[in-house]
Coordinates of C-alpha atoms in Angstrom, one line a residue:
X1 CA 30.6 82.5 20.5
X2 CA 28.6 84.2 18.1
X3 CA 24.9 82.9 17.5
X4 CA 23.4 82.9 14.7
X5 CA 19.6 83.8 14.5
X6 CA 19.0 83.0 11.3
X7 CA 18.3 79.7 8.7
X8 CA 20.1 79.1 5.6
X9 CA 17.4 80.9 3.7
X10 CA 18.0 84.0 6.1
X11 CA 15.0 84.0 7.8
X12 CA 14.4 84.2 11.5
X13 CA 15.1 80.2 12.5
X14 CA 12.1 78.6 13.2
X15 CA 13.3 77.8 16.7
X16 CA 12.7 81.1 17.7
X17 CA 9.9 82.1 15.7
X18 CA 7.5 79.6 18.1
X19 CA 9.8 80.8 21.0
X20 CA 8.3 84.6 20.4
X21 CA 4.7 82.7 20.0
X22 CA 5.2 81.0 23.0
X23 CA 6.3 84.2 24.8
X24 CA 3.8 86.3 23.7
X25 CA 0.7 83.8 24.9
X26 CA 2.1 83.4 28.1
X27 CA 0.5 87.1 28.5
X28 CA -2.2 86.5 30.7
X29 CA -1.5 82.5 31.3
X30 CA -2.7 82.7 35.0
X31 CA -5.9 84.0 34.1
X32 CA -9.1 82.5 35.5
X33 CA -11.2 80.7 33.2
X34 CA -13.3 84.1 32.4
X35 CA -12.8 84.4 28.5
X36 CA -15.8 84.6 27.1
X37 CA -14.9 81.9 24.6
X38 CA -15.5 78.5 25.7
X39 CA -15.1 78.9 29.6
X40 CA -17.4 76.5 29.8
X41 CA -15.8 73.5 28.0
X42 CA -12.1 74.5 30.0
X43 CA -14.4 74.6 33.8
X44 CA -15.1 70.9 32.8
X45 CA -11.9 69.9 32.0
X46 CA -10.8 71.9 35.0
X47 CA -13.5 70.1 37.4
X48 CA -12.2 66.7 36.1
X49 CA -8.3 67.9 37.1
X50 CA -9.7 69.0 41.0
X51 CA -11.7 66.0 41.3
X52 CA -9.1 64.0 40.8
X53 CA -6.9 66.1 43.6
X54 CA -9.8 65.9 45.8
X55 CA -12.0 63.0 45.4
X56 CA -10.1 60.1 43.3
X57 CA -7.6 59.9 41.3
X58 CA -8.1 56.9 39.2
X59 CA -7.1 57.9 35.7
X60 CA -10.0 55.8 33.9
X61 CA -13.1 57.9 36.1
X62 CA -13.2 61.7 35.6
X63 CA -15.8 63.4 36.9
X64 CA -17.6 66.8 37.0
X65 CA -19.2 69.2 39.2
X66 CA -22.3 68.7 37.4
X67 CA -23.2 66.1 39.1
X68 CA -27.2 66.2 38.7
X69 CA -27.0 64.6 42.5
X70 CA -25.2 61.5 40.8
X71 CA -21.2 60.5 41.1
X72 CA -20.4 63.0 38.1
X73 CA -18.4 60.4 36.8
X74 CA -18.9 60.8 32.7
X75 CA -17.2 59.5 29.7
X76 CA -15.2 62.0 27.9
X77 CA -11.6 62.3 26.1
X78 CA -8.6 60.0 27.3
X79 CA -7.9 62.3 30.5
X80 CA -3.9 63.0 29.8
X81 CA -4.2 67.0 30.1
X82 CA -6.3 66.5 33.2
X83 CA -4.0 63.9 34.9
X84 CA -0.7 66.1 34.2
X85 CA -3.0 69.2 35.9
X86 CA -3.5 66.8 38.6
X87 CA -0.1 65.6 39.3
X88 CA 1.1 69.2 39.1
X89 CA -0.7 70.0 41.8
X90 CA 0.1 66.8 43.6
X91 CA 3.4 69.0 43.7
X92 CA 2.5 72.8 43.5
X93 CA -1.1 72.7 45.2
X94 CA -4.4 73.8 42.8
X95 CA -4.3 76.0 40.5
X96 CA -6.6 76.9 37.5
X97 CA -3.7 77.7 34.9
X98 CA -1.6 74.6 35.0
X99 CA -3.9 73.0 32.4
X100 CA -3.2 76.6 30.6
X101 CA 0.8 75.9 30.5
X102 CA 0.8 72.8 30.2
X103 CA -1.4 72.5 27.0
X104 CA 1.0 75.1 25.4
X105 CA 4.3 73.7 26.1
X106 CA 2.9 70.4 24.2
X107 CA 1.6 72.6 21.6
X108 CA 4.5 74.4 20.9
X109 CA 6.1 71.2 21.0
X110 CA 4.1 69.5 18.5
X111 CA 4.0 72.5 16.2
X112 CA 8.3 72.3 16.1
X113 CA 8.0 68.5 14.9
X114 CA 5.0 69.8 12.4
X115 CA 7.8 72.0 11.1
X116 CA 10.5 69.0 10.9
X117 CA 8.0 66.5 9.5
X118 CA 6.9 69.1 6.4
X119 CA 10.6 70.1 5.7
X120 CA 11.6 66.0 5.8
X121 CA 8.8 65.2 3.2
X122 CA 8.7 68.8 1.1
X123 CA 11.0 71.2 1.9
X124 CA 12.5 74.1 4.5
X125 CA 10.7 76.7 3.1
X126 CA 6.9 75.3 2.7
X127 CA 8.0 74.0 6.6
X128 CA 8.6 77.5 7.9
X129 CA 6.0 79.8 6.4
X130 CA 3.3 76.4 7.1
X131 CA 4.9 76.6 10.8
X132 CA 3.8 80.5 10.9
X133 CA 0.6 80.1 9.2
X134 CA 0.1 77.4 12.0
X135 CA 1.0 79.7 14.6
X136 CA -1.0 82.6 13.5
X137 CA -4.1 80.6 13.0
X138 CA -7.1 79.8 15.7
X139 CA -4.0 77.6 17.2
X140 CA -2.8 80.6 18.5
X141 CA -5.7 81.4 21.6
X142 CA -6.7 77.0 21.5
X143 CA -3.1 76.5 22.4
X144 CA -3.2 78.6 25.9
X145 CA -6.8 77.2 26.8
X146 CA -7.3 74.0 29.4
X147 CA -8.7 72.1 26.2
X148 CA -7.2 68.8 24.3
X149 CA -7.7 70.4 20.9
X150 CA -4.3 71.1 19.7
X151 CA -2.7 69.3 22.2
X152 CA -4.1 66.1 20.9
X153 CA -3.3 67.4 17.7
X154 CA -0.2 68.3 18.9
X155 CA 1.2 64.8 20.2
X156 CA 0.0 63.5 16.7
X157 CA 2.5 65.7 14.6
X158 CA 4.8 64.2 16.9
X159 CA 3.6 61.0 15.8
X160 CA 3.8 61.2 12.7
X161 CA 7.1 62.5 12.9
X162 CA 8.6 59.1 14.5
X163 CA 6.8 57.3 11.8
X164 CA 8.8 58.8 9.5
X165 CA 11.7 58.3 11.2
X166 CA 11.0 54.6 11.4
X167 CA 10.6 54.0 7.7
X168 CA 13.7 55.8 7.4
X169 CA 15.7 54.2 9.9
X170 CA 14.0 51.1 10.8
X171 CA 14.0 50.7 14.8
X172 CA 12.2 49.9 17.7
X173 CA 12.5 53.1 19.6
X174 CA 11.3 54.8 16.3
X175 CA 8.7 52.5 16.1
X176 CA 7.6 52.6 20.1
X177 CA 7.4 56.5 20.0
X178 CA 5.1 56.3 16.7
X179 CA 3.0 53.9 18.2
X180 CA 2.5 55.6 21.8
X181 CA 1.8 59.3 20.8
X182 CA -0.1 58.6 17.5
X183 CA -2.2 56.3 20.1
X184 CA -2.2 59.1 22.6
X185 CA -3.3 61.8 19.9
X186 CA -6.4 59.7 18.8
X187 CA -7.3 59.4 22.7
X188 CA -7.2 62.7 23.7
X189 CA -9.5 64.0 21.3
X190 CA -11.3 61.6 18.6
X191 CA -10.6 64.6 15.6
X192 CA -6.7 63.9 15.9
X193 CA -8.0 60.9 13.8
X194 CA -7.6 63.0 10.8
X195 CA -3.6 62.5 11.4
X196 CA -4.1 58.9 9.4
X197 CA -4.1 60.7 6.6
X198 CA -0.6 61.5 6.2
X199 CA 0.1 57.7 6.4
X200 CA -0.2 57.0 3.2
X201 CA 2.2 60.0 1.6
X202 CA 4.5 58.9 4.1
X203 CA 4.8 55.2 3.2
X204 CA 4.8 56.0 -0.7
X205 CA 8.0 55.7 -1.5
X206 CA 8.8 53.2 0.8
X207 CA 10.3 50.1 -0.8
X208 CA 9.7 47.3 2.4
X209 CA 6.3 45.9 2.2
X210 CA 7.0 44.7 5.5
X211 CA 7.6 47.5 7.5
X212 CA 4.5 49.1 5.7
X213 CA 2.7 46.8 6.9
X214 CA 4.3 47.3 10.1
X215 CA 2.9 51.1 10.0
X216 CA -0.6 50.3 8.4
X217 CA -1.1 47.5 11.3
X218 CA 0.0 50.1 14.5
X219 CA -2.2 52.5 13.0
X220 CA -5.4 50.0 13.0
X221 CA -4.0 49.0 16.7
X222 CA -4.3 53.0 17.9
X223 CA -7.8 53.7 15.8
X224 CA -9.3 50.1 17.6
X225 CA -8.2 51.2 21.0
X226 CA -9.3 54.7 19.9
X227 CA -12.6 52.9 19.5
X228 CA -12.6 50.8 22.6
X229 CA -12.4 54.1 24.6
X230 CA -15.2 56.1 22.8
X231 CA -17.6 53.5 22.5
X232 CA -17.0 51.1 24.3
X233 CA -15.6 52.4 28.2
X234 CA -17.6 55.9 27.6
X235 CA -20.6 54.1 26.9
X236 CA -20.3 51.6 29.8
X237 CA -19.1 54.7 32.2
X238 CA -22.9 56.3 30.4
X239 CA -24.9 53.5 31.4
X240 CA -23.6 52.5 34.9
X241 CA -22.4 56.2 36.5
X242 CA -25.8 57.6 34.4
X243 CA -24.1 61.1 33.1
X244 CA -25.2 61.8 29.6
X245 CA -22.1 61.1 26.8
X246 CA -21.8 63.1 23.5
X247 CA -21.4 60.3 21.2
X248 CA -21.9 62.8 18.3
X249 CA -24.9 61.7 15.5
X250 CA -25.2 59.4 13.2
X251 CA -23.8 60.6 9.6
X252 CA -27.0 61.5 7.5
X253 CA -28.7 63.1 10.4
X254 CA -25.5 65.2 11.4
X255 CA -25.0 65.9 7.5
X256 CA -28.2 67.6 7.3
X257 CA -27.9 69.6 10.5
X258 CA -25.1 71.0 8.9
X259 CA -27.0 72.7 6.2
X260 CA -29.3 74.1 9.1
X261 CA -26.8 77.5 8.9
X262 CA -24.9 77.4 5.9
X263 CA -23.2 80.3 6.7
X264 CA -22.1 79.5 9.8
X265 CA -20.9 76.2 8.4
X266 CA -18.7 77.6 5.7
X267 CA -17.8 80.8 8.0
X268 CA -15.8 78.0 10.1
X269 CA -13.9 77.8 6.9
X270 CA -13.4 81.6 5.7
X271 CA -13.0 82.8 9.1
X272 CA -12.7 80.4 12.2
X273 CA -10.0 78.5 10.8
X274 CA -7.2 81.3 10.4
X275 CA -9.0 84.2 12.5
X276 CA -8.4 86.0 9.4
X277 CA -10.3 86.7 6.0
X278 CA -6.9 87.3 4.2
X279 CA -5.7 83.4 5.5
X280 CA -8.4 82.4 3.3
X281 CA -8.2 83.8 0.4
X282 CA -4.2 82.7 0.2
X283 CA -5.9 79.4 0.6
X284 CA -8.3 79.4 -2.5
X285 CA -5.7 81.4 -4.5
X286 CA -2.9 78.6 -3.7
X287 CA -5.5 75.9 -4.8
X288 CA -5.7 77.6 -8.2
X289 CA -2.1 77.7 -8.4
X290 CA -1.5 74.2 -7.8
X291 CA -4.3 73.2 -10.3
X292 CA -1.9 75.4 -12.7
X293 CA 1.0 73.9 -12.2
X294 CA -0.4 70.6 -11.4
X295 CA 0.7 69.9 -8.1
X296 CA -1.8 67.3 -8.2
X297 CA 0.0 66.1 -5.1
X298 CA -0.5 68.2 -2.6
X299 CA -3.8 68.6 -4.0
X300 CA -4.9 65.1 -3.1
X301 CA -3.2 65.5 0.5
X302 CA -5.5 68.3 0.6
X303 CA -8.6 66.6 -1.1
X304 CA -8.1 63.6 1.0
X305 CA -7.8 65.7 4.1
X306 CA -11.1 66.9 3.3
X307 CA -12.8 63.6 2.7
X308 CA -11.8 62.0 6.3
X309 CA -13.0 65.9 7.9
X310 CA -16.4 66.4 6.5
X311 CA -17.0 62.7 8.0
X312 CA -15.9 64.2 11.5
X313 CA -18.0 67.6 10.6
X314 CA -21.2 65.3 9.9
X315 CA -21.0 63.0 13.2
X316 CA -20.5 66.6 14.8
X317 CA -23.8 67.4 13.2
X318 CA -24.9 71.4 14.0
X319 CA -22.5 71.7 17.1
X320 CA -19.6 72.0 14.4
X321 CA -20.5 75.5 13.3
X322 CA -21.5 76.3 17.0
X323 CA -18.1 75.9 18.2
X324 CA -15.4 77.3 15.9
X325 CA -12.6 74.9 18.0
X326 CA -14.1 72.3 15.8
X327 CA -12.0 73.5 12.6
X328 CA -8.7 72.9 14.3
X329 CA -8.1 69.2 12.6
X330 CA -8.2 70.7 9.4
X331 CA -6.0 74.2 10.2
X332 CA -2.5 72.0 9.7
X333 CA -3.0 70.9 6.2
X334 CA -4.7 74.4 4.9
X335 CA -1.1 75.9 6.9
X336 CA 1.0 73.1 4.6
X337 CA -1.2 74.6 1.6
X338 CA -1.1 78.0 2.2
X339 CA 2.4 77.9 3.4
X340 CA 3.7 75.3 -0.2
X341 CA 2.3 78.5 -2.4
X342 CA 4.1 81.4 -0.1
X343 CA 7.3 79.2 -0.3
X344 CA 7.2 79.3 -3.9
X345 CA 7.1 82.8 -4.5
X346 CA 11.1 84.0 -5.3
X347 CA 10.6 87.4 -3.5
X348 CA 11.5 87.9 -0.6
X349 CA 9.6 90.7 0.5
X350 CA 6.6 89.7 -0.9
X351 CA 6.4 86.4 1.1
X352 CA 7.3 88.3 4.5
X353 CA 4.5 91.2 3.2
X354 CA 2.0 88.2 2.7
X355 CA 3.1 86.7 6.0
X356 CA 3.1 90.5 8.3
X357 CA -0.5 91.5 6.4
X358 CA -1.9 87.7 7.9
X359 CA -0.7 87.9 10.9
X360 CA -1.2 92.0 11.8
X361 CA -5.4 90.9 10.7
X362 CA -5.4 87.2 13.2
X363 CA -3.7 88.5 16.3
X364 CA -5.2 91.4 16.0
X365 CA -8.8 89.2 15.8
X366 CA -7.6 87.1 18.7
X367 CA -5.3 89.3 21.1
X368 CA -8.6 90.6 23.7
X369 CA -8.1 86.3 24.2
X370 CA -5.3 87.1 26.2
X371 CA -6.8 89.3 28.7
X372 CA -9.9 88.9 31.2
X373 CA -13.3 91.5 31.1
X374 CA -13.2 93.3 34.3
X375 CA -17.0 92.9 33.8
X376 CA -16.2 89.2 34.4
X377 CA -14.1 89.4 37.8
X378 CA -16.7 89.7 39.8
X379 CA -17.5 85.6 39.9
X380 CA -13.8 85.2 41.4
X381 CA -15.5 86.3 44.6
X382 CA -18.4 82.8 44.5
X383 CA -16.2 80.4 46.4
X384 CA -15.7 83.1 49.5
X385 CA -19.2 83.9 49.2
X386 CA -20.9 80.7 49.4
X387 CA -18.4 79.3 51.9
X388 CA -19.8 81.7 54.1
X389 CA -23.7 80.2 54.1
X390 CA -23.4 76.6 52.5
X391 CA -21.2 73.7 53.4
X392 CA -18.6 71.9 51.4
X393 CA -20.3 69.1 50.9
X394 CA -24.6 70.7 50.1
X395 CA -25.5 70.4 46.5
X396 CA -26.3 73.5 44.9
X397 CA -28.1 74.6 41.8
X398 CA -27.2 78.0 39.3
X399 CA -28.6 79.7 36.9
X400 CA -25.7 78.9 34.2
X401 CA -28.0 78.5 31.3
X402 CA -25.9 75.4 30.1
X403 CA -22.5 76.8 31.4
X404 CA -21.3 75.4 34.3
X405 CA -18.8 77.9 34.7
X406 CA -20.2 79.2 38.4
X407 CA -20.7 75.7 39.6
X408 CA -16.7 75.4 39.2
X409 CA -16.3 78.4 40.4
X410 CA -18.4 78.1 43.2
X411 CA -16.3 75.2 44.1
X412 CA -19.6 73.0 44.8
X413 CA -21.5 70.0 43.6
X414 CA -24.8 70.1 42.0
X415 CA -26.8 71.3 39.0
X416 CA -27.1 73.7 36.2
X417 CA -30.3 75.5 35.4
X418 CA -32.0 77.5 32.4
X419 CA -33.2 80.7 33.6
X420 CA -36.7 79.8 32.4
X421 CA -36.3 76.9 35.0
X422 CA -36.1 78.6 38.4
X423 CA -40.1 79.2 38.5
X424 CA -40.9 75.8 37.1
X425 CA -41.9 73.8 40.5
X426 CA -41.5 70.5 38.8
X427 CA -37.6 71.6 37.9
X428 CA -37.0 72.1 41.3
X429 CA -38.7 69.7 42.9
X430 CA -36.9 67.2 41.0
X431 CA -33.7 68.7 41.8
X432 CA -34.5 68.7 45.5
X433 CA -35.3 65.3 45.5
X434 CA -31.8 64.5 44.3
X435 CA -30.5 66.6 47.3
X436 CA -30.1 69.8 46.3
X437 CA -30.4 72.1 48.9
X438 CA -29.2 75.7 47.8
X439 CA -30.3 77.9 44.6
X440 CA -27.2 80.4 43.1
X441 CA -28.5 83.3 41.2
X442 CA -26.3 85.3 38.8
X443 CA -28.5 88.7 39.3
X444 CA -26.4 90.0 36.0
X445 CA -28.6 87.1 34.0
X446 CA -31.6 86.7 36.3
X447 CA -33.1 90.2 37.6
X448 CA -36.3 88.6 39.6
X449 CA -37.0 87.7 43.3
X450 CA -38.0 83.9 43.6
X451 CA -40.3 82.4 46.5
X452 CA -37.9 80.6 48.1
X453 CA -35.7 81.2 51.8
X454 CA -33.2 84.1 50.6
X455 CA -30.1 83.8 53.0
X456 CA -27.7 86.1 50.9
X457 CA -28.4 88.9 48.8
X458 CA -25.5 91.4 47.1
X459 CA -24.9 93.5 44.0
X460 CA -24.2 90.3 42.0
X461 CA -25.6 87.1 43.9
X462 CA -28.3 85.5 45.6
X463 CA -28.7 82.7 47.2
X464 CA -31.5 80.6 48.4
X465 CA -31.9 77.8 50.6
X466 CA -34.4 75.2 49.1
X467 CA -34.7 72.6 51.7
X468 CA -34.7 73.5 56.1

């Protein structure tokens, strides 16, 4: 039987276009978490997955190595990617890159009903080039990392998919699936929130009153339990386990710390969002077009969009342009722009050229994500090294600077230290009193002896021992 690669308007079927993505970012999937970017937001989500293989598994308490000589118990996102790393290694034993796999079989999941739920509502060919602008954007590194950004996106696509479905074909599987993953996206991580906005296009031409209301009512059921988790069980985790919870700030104060680096701000937008300066201006140029030809549609999808995000950009205050994962809830519906204007244009070539010169300037922007530094390997050797001198169970303190990257890796308990904190005898009294009874120093970030007992000393590591 012959098969046939291609869709009716003879392009590559999109089935295969995220088949290739999907191949190509498994390059490098077992890697360590030693990427320079955001290793230290994947070791927590990875300490939360062990924890719950080593200490308990209870779904509703993650916890952290950096414990700060407390439980480690903290409130975060709805747990899901750390509960499926957990139960595969229930089955498999640990490993770092589960969460890796994992998080990209959902995405590439998600992104395939993204492309079914834009060709049900506009049309096959906005579908597929959106689909590949998708693919080619920052999704295509935040897909193959142990983090719930597009994945939480991800399960809300799918969503918003079976919402369709139910208006369409009114039933109560339709109904159940809507209700459970658009629920599940808003868990996992807050900014899926911004997946409400497609509600409304999708109910407009819906002639039941009823079974809008049906849709408007599940919808207020997932954002209130959304709520119940975030600031209501986080907070109560907060106050009784004592780990500090990022709650975000409040509007007007995280408004104006936005304008504290414009640049940085906007380059989230220009940049971040596509990993590619070309992305962008397709983006403003598509705007003008559909002002032109007043698509004053798709422009309010895209106005609307925008509304809902700069709320989530102000209670995200300054650590929005810190981290460029924050621009992911918005990538989707600059893809549907982006990809509505390419789909438009009756050549051919010129919409595959527009397409090939995008994609040859973002992978090339986000290919080194695929690979570890060798300059980095070094900290796979912690665990064996401190096994050797300190007990599974002694708290210990390094020098992360905010990272707690070699506190995972070290495969210990305990705290994490600014450099400028190692000679401050208060600092370390404090941390001594809370049991900590060994000091890790990366020598690649701290070059200087310290005054304490040194019991191991090598090319990249020293350790002390704080308390006889």
């Amino acid at each position: 039987m012959k098969i046939n690669f291609k869709n009716k308007n003879d392009y590559l079927k999109i089935e295969y276009v995220i088949g290739l993505f999907f191949l190509v970012r498994l390059i490098g999937i077992t890697n360590p978490p030693l990427e320079i970017a955001h290793n230290w937001r994947q070791v927590t989500g990875l300490m939360v997955a062990r924890n719950y293989l080593e200490i308990d598994p209870t779904f509703w308490f993650p916890r952290v190595d950096e414990t700060n000589g407390l439980t480690g118990i903290i409130g975060m996102e709805f747990p899901v990617l750390n509960y499926l790393h957990y139960l595969v290694s229930l089955v498999f034993d640990y490993q770092h890159w589960y969460g890796r796999i994992i998080n990209l079989i959902i995405s590439s999941i998600g992104i395939y009903y993204f492309y079914r739920l834009v060709n049900e509502k506009l049309n096959s060919k906005t579908a597929y080039f959106s689909t590949i602008f998708l693919l080619g954007s920052i999704w295509f590194i935040y897909s193959r990392k142990i983090m719930p950004d597009t994945f939480s996106m991800s399960i809300g696509f799918i969503g918003l998919y079976y919402c369709s479905q139910y208006l369409k074909n009114i039933s109560v599987k339709n109904f159940a699936l809507f209700l459970i993953f658009i629920l599940l996206a808003f868990l996992t991580k807050i900014s899926a929130v911004i997946c409400i906005v497609a509600i409304p296009f999708l109910t407009h031409n819906i002639q039941s009153k009823k079974n809008k209301i049906i849709v408007y009512a599940a919808t207020v059921i997932a954002l209130f339990v959304c709520y119940l988790w975030y600031f209501s069980w986080n907070y109560y985790l907060a106050d009784v386990y004592g780990s500090w919870y990022n709650s975000g700030s409040d509007i007007i104060s995280g408004a104006k710390a936005l304008t504290g680096d414009i640049g940085e701000t906007f380059k989230r937008f220009y940049f971040s969002s596509f990993q590619s300066y070309f992305a962008f201006i397709l983006l403003i140029y598509s705007l003008v077009i559909f002002v032109i030809r007043k698509q004053y549609k798709i422009l309010f999808f895209l106005m609307l969009s925008l509304v809902l995000f700069g709320f989530y950009m102000a209670k995200s205050g300054s650590i929005f342009y810190i981290h460029s994962y924050y621009i992911i809830p918005i990538v989707p519906v600059f893809a549907i722009s982006i990809g509505h204007y390419v789909a438009s244009i009756k050549n051919k070539y010129i919409a595959l050229s527009l397409i090939s010169l995008f994609l040859i300037e973002s992978l090339a922007n986000q290919q080194h994500d695929l690979f570890v530094k060798k300059s980095e390997e070094y900290k796979l050797t912690l665990e064996q090294l401190v096994s050797k001198h300190i007990g599974n169970d002694e708290l210990v303190a390094v020098n992360g600077n905010g990272n707690p990257q070699e506190l995972y890796l070290s495969h210990r308990k305990g705290f994490v230290l600014q450099n400028h904190e190692l000679t401050n005898k208060t600092k370390i009294n404090s941390i001594k009193e809370k049991g900590c009874r060994y000091l890790i120093i990366n020598k690649h970030t701290y070059h200087y002896s310290l005054n304490y007992q040194e019991i191991c000393n090598n090319k990249n590591y020293r350790i002390y021992k704080l308390v006889d």
